[in-house]
Short mmCIF file of C-alpha atoms and ligand atoms in Angstrom, two decimals:
data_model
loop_
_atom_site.label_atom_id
_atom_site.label_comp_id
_atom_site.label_asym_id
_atom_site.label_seq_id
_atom_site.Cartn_x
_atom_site.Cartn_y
_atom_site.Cartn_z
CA UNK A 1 -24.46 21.31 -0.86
CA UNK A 2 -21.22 20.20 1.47
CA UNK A 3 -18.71 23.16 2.12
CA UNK A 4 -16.24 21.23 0.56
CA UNK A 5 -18.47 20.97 -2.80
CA UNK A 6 -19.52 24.63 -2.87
CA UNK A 7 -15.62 25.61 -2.81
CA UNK A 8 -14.62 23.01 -5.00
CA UNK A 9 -16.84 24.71 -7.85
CA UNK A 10 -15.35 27.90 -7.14
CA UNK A 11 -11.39 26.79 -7.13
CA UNK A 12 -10.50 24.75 -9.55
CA UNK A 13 -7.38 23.55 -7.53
CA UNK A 14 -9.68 22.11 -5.05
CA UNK A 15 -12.40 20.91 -7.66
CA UNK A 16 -9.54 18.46 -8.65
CA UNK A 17 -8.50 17.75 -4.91
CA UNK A 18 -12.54 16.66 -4.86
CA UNK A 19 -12.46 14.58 -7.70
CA UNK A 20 -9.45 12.27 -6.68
CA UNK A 21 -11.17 11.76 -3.46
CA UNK A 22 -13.75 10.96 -5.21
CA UNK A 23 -11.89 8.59 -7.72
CA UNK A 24 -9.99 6.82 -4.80
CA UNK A 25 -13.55 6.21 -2.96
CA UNK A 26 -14.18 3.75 -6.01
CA UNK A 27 -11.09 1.77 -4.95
CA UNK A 28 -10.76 -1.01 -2.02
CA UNK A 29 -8.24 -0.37 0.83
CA UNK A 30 -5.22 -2.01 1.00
CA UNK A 31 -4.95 -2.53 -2.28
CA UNK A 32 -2.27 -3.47 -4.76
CA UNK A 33 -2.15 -0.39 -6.77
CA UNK A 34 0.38 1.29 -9.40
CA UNK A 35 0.60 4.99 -10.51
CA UNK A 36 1.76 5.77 -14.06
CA UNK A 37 3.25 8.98 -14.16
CA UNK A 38 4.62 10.18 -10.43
CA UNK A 39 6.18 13.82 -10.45
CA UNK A 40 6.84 14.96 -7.15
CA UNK A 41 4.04 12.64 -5.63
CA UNK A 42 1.33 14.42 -5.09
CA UNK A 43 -0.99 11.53 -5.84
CA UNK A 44 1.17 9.06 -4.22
CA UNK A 45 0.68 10.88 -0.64
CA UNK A 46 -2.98 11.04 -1.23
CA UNK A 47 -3.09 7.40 -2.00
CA UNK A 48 -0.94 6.70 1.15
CA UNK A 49 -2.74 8.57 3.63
CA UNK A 50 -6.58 7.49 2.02
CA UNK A 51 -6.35 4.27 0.64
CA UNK A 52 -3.61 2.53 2.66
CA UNK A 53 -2.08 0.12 0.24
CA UNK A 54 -0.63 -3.18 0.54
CA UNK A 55 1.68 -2.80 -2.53
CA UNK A 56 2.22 0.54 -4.62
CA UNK A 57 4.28 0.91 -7.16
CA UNK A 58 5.48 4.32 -8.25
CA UNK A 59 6.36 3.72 -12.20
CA UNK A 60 8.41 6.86 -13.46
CA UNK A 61 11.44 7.30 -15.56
CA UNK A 62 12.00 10.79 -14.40
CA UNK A 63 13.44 11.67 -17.71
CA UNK A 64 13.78 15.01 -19.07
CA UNK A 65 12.28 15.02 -22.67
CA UNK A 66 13.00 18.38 -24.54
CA UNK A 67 11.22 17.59 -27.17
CA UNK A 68 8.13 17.79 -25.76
CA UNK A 69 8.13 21.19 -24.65
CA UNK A 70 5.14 22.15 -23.57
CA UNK A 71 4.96 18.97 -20.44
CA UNK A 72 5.91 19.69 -17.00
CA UNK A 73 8.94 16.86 -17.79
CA UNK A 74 9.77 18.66 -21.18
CA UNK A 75 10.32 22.10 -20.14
CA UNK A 76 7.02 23.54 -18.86
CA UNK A 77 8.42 23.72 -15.17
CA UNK A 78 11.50 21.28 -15.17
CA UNK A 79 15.11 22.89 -16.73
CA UNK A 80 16.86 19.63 -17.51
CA UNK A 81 17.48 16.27 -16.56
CA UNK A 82 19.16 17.37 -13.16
CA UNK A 83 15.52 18.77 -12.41
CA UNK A 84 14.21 15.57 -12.75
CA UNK A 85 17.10 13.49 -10.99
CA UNK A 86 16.52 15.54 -7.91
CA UNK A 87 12.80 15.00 -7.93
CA UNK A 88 13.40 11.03 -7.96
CA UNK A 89 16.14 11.36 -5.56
CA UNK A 90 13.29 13.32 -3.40
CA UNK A 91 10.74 10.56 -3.87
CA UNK A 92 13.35 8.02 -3.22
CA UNK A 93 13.81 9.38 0.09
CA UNK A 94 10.30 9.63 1.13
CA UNK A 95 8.83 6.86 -0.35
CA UNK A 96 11.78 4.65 -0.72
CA UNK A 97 11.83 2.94 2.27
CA UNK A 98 8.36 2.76 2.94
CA UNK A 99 7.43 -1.06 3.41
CA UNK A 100 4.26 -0.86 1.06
CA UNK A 101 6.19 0.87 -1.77
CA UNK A 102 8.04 -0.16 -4.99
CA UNK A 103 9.91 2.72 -6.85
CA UNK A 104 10.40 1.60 -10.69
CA UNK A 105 12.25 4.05 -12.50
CA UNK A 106 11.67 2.88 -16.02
CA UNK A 107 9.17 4.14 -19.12
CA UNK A 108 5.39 2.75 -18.29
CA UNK A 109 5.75 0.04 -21.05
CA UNK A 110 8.86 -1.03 -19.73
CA UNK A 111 7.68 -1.22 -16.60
CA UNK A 112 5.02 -3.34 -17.66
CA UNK A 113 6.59 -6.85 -17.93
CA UNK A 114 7.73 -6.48 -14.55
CA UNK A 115 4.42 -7.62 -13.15
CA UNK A 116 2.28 -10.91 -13.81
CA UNK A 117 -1.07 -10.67 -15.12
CA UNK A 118 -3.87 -10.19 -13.18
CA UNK A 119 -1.64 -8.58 -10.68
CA UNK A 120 -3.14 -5.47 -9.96
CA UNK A 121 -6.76 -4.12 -7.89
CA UNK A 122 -5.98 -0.97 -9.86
CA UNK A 123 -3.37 1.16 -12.02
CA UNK A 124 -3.97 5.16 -12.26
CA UNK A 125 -2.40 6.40 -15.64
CA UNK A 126 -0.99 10.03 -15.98
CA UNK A 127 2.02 9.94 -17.42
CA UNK A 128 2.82 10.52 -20.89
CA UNK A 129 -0.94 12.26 -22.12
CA UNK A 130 -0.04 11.60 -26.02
CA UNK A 131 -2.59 9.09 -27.48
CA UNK A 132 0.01 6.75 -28.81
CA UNK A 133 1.33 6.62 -24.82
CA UNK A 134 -2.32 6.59 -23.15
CA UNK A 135 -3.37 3.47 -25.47
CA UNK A 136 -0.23 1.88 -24.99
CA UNK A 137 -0.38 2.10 -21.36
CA UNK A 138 -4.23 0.43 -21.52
CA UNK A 139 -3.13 -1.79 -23.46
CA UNK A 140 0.03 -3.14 -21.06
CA UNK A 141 -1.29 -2.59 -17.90
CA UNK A 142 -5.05 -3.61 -18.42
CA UNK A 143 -3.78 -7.38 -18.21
CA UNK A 144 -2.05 -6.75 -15.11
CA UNK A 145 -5.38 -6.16 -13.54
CA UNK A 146 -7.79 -8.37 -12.37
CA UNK A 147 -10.88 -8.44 -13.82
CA UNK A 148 -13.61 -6.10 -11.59
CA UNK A 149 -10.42 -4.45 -11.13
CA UNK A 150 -9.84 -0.70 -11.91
CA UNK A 151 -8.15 1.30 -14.52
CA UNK A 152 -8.16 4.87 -13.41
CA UNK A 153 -6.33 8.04 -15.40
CA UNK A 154 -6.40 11.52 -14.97
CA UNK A 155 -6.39 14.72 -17.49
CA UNK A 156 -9.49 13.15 -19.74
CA UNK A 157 -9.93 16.38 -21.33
CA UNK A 158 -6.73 17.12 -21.71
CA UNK A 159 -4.48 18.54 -24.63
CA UNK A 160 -7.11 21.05 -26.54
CA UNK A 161 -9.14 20.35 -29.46
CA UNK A 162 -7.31 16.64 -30.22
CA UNK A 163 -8.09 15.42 -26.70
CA UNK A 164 -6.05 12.60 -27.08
CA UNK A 165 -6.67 10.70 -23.69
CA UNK A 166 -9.95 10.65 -24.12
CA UNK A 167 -9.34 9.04 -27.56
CA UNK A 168 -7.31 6.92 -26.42
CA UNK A 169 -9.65 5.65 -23.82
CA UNK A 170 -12.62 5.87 -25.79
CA UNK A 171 -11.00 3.29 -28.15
CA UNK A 172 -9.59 1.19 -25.77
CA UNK A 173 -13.33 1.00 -24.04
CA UNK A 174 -14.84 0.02 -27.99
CA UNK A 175 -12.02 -2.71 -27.97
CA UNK A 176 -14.59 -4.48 -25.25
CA UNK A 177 -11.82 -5.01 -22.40
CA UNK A 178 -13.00 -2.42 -20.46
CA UNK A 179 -16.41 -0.63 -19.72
CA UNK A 180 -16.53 3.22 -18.63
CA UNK A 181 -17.84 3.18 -15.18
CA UNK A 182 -17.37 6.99 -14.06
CA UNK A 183 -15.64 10.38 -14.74
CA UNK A 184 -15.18 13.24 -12.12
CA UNK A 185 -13.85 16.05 -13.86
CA UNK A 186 -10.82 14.78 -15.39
CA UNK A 187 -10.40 12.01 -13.61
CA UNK A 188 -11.87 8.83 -15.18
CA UNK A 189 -12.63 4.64 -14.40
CA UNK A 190 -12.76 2.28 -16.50
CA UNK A 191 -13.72 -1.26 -14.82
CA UNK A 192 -11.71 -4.22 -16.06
CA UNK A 193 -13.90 -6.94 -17.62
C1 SAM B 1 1.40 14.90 -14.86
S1 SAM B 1 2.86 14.27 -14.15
C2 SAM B 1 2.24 13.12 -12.98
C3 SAM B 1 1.55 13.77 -11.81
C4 SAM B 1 1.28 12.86 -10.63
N1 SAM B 1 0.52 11.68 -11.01
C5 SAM B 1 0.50 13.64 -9.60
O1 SAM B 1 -0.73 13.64 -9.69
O2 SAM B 1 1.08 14.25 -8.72
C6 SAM B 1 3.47 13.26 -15.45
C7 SAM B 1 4.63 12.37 -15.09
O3 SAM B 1 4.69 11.34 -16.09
C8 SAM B 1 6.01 10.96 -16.24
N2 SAM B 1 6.15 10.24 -17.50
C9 SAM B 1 6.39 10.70 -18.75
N3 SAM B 1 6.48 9.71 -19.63
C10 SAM B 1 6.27 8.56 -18.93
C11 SAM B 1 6.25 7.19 -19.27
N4 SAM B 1 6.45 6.77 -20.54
N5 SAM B 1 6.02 6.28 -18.31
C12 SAM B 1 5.81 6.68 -17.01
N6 SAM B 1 5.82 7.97 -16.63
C13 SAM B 1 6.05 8.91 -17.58
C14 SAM B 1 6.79 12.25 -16.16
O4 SAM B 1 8.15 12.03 -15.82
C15 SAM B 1 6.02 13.01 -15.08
O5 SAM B 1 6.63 12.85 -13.83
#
C-alpha cells in the first residue's frame, strides 16, 4: 500500500484529499469544466493546479440562507450575508482575473441557461445537497455536457439516514441519461450517455 493510501485510511481529511485526486484522474486536461457549489475554493485550486483547464466556471450565489441552518452557507460556519460577500469578493480576487476562469454568481439553475448544450467535458455538483437541488442540478446541467462527458458530485452519503444525494442521483441514473461509472468515498461519476 502507497504512503499516501495508508494515511488516507487513517485521516479522514486526507482520505477525501485522495478521493478528489482520484475523481479528477477520471477527467481529461484542459478541459471545459464547471463547479456547482464554490465556498472558499478549495476544489477550484485543486482543479487549477491538476487538471489545467481551458474554461472553468465557478457557479455560486454566495448567498446566506438562514433557513437552512445546519449548511456551512446557512449558519454552520458563515454569520450572515457579509460572511459570504467577503468570501466572493476573496474568490473574485484570486480567481477573477485568471484567463481560464468564469465567476457566475447566480443559483446553479440559473446559471444553467447561460451555457449551450453539449457545452461541457464535465460539471462537479456540491452545492445545495437537498434532493430537490441535487436532481435539479442533473437535470440542468446534464445537457450541457457532452455525451462521454462527466457528471461528478461530492457528499454521496451525505445528510444521515435520508441520504438525499444519493437519491437524487440514483434516480437521475434510472432516468437512463446517465450510467454510474465510479464512487471514491463520497465523491461520485456518473458518465453522460
Ligand atoms: C459544500 S460548499 C462547496 C465546497 C467546494 N466545492 C469545495 O470543495 O471547496 C457548498 C456551496 O454551495 C453553494 N450553494 C448553495 N446553494 C447553491 C445553488 N443553488 N447553486 C450553486 N451553489 C450553491 C454555497 O454558497 C456554498 O458555497
Amino acid at each position: 500500500m502507497s504512503l499516501m493510501k495508508a494515511a488516507a485510511r487513517r485521516i479522514p481529511g486526507l482520505r477525501r484529499l485522495d478521493a478528489r485526486g482520484r475523481l479528477l484522474g477520471l477527467t481529461p486536461s484542459n478541459a471545459v469544466c464547471a463547479e456547482i457549489g464554490v465556498w472558499k475554493g478549495a476544489f477550484t485550486e485543486r482543479v487549477l493546479r491538476q487538471r489545467k483547464p481551458a474554461s472553468y466556471h465557478l457557479i455560486d450565489p454566495w448567498a446566506f440562507q438562514g433557513d437552512m441552518p445546519d449548511r456551512w452557507y446557512g449558519g454552520a460556519i458563515a454569520d450572515g450575508q457579509g460572511y459570504m460577500d467577503a468570501i466572493h469578493d476573496d474568490i473574485q480576487q484570486r480567481f477573477g482575473t485568471l484567463p481560464n476562469v468564469t465567476i457566475h454568481r447566480s443559483p446553479s439553475v440559473e446559471a444553467a441557461a447561460e451555457f449551450d448544450d453539449d457545452y461541457f467535458d464535465w460539471v462537479y455538483i456540491d452545492g445545495d445537497h437537498s434532493y430537490e437541488a441535487v436532481l435539479a442540478d442533473l437535470e440542468c446541467y446534464a445537457p450541457k455536457v457532452k455525451s462521454g462527458g462527466w457528471l461528478l458530485g461530492d457528499d454521496f452519503l451525505w445528510g444521515g439516514d435520508s441520504l438525499p444525494v444519493k437519491r437524487a442521483v440514483e434516480e437521475f441514473v434510472a432516468s437512463g441519461r446517465a450510467e454510474f461509472a465510479q464512487r471514491f468515498d463520497q465523491q461520485f461519476a456518473l458518465r453522460r450517455l
